[in-house]
Coordinates of N, CA and C in Angstrom, one line a residue:
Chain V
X30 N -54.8 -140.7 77.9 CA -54.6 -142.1 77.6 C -55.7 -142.6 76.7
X31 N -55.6 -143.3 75.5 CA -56.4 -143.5 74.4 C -56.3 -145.3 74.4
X32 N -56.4 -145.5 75.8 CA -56.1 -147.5 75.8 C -58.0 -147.5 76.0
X33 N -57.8 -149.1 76.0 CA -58.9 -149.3 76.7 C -59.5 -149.1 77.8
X34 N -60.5 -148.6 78.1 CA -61.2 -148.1 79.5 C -62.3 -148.7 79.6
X35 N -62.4 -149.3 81.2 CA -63.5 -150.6 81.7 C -64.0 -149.4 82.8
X36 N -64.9 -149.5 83.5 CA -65.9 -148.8 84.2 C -66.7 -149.7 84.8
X37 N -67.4 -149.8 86.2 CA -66.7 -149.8 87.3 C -65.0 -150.7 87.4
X38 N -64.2 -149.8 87.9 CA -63.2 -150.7 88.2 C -63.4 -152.0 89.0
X39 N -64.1 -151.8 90.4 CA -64.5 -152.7 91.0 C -66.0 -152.6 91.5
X40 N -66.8 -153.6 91.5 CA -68.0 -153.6 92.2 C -68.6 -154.6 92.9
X41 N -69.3 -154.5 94.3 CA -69.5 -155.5 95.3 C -70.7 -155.0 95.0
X42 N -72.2 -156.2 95.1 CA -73.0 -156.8 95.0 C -73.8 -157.7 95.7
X43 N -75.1 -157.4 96.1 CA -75.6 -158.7 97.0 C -75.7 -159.7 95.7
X44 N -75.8 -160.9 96.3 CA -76.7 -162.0 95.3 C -78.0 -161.1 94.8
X45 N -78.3 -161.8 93.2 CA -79.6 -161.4 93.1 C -79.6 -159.8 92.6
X46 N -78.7 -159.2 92.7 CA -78.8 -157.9 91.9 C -78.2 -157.6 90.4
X47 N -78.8 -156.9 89.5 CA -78.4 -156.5 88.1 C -76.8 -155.9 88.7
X48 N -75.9 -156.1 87.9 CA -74.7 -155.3 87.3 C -74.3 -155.0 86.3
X49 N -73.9 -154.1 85.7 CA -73.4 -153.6 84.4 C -72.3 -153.1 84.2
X50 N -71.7 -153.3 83.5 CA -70.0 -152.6 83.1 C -70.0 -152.3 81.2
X51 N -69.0 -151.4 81.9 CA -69.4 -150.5 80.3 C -67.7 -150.7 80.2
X52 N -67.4 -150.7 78.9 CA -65.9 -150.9 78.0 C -65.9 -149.9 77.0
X53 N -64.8 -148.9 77.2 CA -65.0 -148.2 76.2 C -63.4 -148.2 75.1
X54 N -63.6 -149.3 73.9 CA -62.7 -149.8 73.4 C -61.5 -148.4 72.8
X55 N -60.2 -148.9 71.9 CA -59.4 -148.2 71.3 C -60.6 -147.5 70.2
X56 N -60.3 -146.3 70.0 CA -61.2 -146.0 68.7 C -61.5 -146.3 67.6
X57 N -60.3 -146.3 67.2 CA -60.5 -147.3 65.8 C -60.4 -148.5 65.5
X58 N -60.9 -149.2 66.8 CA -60.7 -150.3 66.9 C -62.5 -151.1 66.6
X59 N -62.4 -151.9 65.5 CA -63.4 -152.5 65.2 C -64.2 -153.7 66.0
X60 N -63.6 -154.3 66.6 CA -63.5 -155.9 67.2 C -63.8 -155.2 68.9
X61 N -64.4 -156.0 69.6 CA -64.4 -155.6 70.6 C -64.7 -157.1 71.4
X62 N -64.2 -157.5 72.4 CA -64.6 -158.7 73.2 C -64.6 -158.7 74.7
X63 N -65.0 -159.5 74.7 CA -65.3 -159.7 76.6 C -64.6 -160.8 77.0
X64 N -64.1 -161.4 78.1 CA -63.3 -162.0 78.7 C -63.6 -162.1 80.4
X65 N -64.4 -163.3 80.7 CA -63.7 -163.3 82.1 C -62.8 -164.4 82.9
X66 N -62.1 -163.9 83.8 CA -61.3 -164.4 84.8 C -61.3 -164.4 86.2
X67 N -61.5 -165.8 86.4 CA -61.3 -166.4 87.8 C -59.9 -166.2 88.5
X68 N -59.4 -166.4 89.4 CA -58.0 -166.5 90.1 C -57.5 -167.2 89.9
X69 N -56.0 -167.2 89.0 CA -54.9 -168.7 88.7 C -55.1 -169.1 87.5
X70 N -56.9 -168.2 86.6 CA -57.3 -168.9 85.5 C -56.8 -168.2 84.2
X71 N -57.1 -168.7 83.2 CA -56.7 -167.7 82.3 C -58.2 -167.6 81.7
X72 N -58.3 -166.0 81.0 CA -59.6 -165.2 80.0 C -60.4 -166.1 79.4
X73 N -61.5 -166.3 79.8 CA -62.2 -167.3 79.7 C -63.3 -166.5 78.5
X74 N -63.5 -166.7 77.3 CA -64.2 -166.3 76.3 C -65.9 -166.2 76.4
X75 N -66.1 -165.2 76.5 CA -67.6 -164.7 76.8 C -68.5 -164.5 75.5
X76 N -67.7 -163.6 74.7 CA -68.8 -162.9 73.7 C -67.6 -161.8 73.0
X77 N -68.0 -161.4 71.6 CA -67.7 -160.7 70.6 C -68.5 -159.9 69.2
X78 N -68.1 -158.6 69.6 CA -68.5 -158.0 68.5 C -67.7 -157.6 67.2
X79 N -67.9 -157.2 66.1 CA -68.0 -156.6 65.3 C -68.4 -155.4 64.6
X80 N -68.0 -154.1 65.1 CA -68.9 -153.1 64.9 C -69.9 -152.9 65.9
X81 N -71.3 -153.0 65.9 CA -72.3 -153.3 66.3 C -73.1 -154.8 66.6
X82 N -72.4 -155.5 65.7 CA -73.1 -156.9 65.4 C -72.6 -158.0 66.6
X83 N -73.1 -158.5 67.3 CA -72.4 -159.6 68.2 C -72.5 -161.1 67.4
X84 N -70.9 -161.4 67.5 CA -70.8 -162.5 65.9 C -71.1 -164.2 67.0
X85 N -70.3 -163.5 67.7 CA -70.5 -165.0 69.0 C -70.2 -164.8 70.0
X86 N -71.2 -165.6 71.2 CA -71.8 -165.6 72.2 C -71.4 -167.4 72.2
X87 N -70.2 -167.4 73.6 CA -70.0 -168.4 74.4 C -71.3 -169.3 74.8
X88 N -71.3 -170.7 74.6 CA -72.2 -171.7 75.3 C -72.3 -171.8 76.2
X89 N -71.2 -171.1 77.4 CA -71.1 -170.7 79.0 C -71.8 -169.9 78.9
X90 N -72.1 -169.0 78.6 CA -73.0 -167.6 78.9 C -74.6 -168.3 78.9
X91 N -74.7 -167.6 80.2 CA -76.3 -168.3 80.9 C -76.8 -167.2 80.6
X92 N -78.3 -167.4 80.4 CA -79.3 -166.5 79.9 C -79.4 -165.4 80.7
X93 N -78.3 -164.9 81.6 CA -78.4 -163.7 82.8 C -77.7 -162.7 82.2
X94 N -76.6 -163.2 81.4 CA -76.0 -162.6 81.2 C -75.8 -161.7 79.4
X95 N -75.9 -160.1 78.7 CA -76.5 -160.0 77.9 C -75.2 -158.8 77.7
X96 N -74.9 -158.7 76.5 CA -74.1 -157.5 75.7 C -74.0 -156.9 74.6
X97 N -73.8 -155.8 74.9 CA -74.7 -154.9 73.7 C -73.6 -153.7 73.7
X98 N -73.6 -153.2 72.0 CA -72.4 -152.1 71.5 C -73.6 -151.6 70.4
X99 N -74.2 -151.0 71.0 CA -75.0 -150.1 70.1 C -74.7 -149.5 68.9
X100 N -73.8 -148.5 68.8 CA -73.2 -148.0 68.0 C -72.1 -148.6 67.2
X101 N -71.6 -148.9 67.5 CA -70.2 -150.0 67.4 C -69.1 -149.2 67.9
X102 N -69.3 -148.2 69.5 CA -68.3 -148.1 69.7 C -68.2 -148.7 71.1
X103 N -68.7 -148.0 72.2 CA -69.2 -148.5 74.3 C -69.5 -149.6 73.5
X104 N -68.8 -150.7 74.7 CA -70.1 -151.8 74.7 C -70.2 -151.8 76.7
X105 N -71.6 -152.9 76.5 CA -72.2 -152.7 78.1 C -72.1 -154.3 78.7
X106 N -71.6 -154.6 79.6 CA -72.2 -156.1 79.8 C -72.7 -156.0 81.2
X107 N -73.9 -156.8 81.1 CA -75.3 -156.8 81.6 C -75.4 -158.1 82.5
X108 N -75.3 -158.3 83.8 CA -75.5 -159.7 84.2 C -76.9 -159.5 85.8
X109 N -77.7 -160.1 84.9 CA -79.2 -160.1 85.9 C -78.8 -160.9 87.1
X110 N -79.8 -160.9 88.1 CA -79.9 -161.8 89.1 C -78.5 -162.3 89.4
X111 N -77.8 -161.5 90.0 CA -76.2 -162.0 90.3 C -76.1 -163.1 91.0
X112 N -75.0 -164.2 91.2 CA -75.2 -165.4 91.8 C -73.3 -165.2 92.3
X113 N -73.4 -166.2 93.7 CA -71.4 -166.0 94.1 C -70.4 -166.6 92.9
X114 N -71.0 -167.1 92.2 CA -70.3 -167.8 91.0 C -70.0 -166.8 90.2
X115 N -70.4 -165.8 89.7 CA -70.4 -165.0 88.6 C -69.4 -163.9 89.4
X116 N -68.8 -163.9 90.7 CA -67.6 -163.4 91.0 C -66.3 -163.5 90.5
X117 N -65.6 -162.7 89.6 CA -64.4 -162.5 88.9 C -64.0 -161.5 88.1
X118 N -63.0 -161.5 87.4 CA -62.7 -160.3 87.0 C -63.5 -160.4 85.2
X119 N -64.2 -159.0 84.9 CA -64.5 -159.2 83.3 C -63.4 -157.9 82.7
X120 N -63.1 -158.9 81.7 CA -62.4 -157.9 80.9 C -62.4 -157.9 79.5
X121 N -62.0 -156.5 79.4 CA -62.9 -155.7 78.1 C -61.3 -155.8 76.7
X122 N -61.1 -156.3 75.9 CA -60.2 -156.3 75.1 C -61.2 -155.6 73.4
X123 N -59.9 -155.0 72.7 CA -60.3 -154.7 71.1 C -59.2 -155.1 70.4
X124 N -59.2 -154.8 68.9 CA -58.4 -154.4 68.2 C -59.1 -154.1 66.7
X125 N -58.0 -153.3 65.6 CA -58.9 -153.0 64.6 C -58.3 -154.1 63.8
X126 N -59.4 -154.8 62.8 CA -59.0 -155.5 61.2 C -58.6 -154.7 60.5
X127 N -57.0 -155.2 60.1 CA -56.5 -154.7 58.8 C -55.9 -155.8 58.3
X128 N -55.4 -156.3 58.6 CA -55.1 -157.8 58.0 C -55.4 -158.6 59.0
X129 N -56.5 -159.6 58.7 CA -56.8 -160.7 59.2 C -56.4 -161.1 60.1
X130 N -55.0 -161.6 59.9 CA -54.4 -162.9 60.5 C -53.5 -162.3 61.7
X131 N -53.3 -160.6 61.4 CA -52.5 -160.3 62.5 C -53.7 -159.2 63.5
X132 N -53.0 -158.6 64.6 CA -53.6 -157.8 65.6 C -53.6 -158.7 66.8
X133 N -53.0 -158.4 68.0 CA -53.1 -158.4 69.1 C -54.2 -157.8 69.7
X134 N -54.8 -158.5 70.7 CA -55.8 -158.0 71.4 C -55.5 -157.0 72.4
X135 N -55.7 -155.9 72.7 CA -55.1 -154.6 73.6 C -56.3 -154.5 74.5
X136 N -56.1 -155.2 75.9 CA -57.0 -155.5 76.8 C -57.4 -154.1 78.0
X137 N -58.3 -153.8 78.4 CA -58.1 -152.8 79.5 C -57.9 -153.4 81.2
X138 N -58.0 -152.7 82.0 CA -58.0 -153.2 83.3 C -58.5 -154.0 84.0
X139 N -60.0 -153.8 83.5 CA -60.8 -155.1 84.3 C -61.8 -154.7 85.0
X140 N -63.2 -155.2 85.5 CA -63.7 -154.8 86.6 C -63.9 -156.0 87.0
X141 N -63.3 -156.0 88.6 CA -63.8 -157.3 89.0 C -65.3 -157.2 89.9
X142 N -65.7 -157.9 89.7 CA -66.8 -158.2 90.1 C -67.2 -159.4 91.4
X143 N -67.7 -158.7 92.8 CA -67.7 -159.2 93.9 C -69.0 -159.7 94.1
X144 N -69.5 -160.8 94.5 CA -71.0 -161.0 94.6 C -71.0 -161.4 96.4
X145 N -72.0 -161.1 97.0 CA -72.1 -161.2 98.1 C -72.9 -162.1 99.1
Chain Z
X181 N -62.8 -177.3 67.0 CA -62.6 -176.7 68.1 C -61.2 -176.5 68.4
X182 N -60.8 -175.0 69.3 CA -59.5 -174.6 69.5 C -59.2 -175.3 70.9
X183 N -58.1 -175.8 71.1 CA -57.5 -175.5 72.4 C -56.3 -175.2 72.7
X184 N -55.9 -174.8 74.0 CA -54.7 -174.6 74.2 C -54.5 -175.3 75.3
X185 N -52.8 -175.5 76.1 CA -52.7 -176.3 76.6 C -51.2 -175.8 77.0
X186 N -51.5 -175.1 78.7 CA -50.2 -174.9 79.5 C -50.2 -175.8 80.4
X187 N -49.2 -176.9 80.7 CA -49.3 -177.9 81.7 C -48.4 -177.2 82.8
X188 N -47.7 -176.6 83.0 CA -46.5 -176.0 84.1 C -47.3 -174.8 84.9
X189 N -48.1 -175.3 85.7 CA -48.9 -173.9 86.8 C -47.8 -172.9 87.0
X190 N -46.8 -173.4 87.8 CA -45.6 -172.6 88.4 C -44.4 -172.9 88.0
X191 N -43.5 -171.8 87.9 CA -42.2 -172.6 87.4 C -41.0 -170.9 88.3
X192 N -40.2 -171.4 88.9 CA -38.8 -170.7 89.8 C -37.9 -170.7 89.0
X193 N -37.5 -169.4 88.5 CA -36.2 -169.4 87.7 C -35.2 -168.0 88.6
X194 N -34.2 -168.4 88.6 CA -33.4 -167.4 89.3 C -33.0 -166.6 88.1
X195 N -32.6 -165.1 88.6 CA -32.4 -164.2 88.1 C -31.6 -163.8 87.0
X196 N -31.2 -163.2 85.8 CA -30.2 -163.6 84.9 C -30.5 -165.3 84.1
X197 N -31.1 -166.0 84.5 CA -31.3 -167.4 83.8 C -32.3 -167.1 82.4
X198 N -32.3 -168.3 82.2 CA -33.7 -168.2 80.6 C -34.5 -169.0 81.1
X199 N -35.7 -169.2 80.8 CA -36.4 -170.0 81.1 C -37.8 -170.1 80.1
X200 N -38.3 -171.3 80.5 CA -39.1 -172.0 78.8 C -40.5 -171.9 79.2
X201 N -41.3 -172.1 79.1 CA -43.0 -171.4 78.9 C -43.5 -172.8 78.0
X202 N -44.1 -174.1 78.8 CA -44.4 -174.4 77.4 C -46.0 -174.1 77.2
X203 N -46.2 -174.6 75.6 CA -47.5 -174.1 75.2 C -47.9 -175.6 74.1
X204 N -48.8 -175.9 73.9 CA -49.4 -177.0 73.0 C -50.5 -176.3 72.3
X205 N -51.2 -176.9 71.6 CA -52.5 -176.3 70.8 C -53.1 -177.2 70.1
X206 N -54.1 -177.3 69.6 CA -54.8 -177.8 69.2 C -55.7 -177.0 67.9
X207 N -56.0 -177.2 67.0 CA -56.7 -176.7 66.1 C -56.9 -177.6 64.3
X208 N -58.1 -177.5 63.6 CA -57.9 -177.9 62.6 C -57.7 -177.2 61.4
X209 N -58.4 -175.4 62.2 CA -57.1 -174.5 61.1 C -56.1 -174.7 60.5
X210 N -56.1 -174.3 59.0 CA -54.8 -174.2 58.4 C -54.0 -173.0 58.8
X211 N -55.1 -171.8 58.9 CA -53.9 -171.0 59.0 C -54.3 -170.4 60.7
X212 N -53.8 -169.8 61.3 CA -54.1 -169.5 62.8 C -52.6 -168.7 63.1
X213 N -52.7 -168.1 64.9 CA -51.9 -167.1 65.3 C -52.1 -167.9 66.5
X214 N -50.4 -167.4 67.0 CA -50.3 -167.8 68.4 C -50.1 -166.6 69.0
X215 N -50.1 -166.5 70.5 CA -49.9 -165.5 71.1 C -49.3 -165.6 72.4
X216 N -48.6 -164.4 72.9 CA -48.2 -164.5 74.2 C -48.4 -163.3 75.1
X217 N -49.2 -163.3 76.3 CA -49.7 -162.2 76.7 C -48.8 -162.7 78.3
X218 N -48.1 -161.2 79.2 CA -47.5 -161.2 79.9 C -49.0 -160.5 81.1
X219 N -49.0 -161.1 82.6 CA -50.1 -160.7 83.6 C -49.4 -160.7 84.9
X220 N -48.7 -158.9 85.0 CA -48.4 -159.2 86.1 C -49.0 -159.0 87.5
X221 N -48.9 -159.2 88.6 CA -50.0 -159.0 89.6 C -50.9 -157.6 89.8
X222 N -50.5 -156.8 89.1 CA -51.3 -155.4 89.0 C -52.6 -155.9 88.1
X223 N -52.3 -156.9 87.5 CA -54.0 -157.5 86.4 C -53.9 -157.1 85.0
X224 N -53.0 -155.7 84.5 CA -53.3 -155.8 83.0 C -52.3 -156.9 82.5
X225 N -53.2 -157.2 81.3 CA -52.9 -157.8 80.5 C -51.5 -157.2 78.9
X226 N -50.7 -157.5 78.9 CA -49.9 -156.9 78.0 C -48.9 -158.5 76.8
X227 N -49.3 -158.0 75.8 CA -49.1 -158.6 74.8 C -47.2 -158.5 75.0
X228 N -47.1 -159.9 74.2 CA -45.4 -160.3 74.5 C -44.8 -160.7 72.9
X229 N -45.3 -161.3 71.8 CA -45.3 -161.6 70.9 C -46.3 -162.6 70.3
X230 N -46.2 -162.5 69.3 CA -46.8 -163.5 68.1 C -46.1 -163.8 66.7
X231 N -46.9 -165.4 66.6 CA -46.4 -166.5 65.7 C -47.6 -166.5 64.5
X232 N -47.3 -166.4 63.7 CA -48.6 -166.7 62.3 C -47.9 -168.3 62.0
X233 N -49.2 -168.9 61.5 CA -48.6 -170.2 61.5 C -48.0 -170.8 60.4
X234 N -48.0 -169.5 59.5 CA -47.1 -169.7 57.9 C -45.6 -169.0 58.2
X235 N -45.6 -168.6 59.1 CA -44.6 -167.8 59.3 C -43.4 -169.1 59.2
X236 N -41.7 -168.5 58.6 CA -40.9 -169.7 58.8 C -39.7 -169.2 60.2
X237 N -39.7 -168.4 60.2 CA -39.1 -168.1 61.5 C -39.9 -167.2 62.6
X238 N -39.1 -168.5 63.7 CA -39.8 -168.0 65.2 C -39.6 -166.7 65.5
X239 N -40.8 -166.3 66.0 CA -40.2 -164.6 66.1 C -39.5 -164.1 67.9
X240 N -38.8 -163.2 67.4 CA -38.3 -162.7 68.7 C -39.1 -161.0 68.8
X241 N -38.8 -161.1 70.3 CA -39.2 -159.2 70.6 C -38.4 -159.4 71.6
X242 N -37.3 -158.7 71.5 CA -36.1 -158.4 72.6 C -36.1 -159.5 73.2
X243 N -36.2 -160.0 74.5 CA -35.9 -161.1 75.2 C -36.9 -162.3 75.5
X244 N -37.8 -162.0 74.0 CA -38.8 -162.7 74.5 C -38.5 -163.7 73.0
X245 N -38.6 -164.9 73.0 CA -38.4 -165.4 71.6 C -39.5 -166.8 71.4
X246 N -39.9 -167.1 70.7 CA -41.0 -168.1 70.6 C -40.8 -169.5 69.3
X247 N -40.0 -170.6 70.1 CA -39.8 -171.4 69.7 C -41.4 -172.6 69.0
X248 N -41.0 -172.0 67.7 CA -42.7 -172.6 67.0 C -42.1 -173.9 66.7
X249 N -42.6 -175.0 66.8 CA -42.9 -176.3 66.6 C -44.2 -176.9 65.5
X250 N -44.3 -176.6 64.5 CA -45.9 -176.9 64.1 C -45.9 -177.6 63.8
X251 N -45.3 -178.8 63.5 CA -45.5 -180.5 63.4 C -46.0 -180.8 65.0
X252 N -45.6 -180.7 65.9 CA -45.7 -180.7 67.2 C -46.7 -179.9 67.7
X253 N -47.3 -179.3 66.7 CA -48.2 -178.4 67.5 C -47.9 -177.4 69.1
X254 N -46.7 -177.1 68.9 CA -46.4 -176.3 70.0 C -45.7 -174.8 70.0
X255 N -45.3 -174.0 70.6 CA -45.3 -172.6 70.7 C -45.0 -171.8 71.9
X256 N -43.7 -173.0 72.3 CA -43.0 -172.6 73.5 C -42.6 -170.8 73.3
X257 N -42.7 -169.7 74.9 CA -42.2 -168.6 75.1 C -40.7 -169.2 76.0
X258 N -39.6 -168.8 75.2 CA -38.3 -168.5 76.0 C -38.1 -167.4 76.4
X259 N -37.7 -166.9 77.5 CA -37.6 -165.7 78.1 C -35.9 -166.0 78.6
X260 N -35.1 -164.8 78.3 CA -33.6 -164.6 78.0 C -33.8 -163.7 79.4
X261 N -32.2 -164.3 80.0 CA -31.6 -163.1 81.2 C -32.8 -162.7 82.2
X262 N -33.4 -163.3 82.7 CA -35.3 -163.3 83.4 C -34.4 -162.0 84.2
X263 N -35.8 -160.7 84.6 CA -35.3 -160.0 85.6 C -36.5 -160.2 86.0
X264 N -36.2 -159.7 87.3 CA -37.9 -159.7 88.8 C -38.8 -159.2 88.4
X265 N -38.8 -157.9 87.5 CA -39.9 -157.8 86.9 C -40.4 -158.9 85.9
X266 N -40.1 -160.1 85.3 CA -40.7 -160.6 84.8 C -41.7 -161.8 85.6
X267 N -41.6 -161.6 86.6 CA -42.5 -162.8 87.6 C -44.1 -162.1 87.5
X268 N -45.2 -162.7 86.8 CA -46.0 -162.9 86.3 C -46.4 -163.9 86.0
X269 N -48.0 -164.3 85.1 CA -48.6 -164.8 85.1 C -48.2 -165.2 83.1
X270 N -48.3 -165.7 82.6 CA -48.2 -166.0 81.2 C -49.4 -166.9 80.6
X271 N -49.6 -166.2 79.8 CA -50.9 -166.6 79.1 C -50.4 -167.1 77.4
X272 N -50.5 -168.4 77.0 CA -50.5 -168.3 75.3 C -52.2 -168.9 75.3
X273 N -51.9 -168.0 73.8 CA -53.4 -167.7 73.4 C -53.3 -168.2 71.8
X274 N -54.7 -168.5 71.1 CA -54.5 -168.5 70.1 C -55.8 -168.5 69.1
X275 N -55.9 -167.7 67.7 CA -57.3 -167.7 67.1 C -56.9 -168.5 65.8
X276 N -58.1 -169.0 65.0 CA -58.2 -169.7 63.8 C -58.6 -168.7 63.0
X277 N -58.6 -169.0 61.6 CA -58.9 -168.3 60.7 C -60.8 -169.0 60.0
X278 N -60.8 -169.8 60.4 CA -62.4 -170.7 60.3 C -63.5 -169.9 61.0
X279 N -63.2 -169.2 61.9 CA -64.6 -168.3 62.4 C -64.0 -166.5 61.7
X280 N -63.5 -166.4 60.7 CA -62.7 -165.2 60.8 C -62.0 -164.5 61.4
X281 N -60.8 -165.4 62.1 CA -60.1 -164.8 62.9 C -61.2 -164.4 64.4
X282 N -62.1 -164.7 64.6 CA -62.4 -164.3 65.7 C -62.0 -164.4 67.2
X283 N -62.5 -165.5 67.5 CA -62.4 -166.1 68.9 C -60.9 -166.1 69.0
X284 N -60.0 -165.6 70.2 CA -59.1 -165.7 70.8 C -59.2 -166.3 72.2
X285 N -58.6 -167.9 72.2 CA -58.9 -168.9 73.4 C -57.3 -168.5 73.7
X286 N -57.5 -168.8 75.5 CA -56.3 -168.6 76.1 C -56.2 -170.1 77.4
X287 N -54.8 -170.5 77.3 CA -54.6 -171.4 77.9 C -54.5 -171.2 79.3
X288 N -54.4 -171.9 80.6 CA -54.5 -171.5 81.9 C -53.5 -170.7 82.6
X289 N -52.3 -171.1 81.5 CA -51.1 -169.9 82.6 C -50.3 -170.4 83.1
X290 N -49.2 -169.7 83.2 CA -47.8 -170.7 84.3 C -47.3 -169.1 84.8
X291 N -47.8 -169.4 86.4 CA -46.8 -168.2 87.3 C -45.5 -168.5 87.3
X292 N -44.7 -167.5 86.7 CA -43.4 -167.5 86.6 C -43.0 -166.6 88.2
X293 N -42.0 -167.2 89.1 CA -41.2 -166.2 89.5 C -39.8 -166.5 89.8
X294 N -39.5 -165.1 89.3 CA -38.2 -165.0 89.2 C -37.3 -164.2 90.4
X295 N -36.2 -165.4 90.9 CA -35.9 -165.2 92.0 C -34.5 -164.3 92.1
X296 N -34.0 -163.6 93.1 CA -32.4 -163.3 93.0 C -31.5 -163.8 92.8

């Protein structure tokens, strides 16, 4: 299977502890983004790369939370000092630019994330 | 700023019927994409079609057809002959061409289910 693949699928968490989830986008896929979701909600915009470069970072995103695509391929998202709020599902979407204005985002599974 | 705007949380359509998805938007882009992403209770996310906003006909993909409105700013999903597998979650989404096509905002969603 050459889709996108999220890592942990699921993970439970006291309050107060680091988590991390790794995305390992389509290959040739240039774009890579984050997404999380609540229950009933829809993909709530987190953050986006480009290659290596992260072009933008959500105004929601609290200084806990940090993402990084080193190479421009894995990306990792990083959320310090967990809180019950930051319980939901994060999901990992790509696609490649070839023409601008088209490309669908090809999402992977999700890990949801449980705080305790 | 982008928005989107699904007012119908839930909507009951019996089996063999069609039924309408609406969608609004907001944007000062000239040019932009809409989108329609299908979420059934298993969590992935799976793409349904797309509208470019220069486009002059609404596009269809098999039973999915997307009545574009762009004086109206809207971008209703019609769904033809509903079967039980379509009872899901429905997502329209949509990016501007002002950040380079980046950011993909998604509206809240309308649980569709479809009855016998």
């Amino acid at each position: 299977d050459t889709g996108v693949s999220q890592d942990p699928r699921h993970k439970i968490t006291k309050r107060g502890q680091n988590v991390t989830f790794r995305c390992d986008p389509i290959s040739e896929h240039n774009r890579l983004y984050w997404y999380r979701q609540t229950l009933g909600q829809g993909p709530e915009f987190l953050t986006y790369f480009q290659n290596e470069a992260q072009l933008e970072k959500s105004r929601l995103l609290s200084d806990r939370f940090s993402a990084e695509r080193p190479k421009g391929s894995f990306s990792t998202l990083e959320i310090q000092r967990t809180e019950q709020g930051d319980s939901a599902m994060y999901l990992c979407a790509s696609y490649k630019i070839s023409r601008a204005e088209l490309g669908e985002l090809f999402f992977g599974e999700g890990s949801r994330l449980t705080v305790l | 700023a982008q928005k989107i705007t699904q007012t119908q949380p839930g909507m009951f359509v019996q089996e063999k019927e069609a039924v309408t998805l609406d969608c609004t938007y907001d944007t000062s882009d000239q040019s932009y994409g809409l989108f329609w992403y299908k979420q059934p209770s298993s969590g992935e996310m799976i793409f349904l079609i797309y509208q470019g906003s220069y486009d002059e006909q609404n596009a269809t993909e098999g039973r999915y057809s997307l009545n574009f409105q762009k004086a109206r700013k809207s971008a209703n999903l019609v769904i033809s002959a509903s079967q039980l597998g379509d009872s899901a979650m429905y997502f329209c989404a949509m990016r501007g061409s002002t950040d380079s096509w980046g950011k993909f905002q998604f509206g809240a969603g309308t649980q569709v289910v479809v009855t016998p």
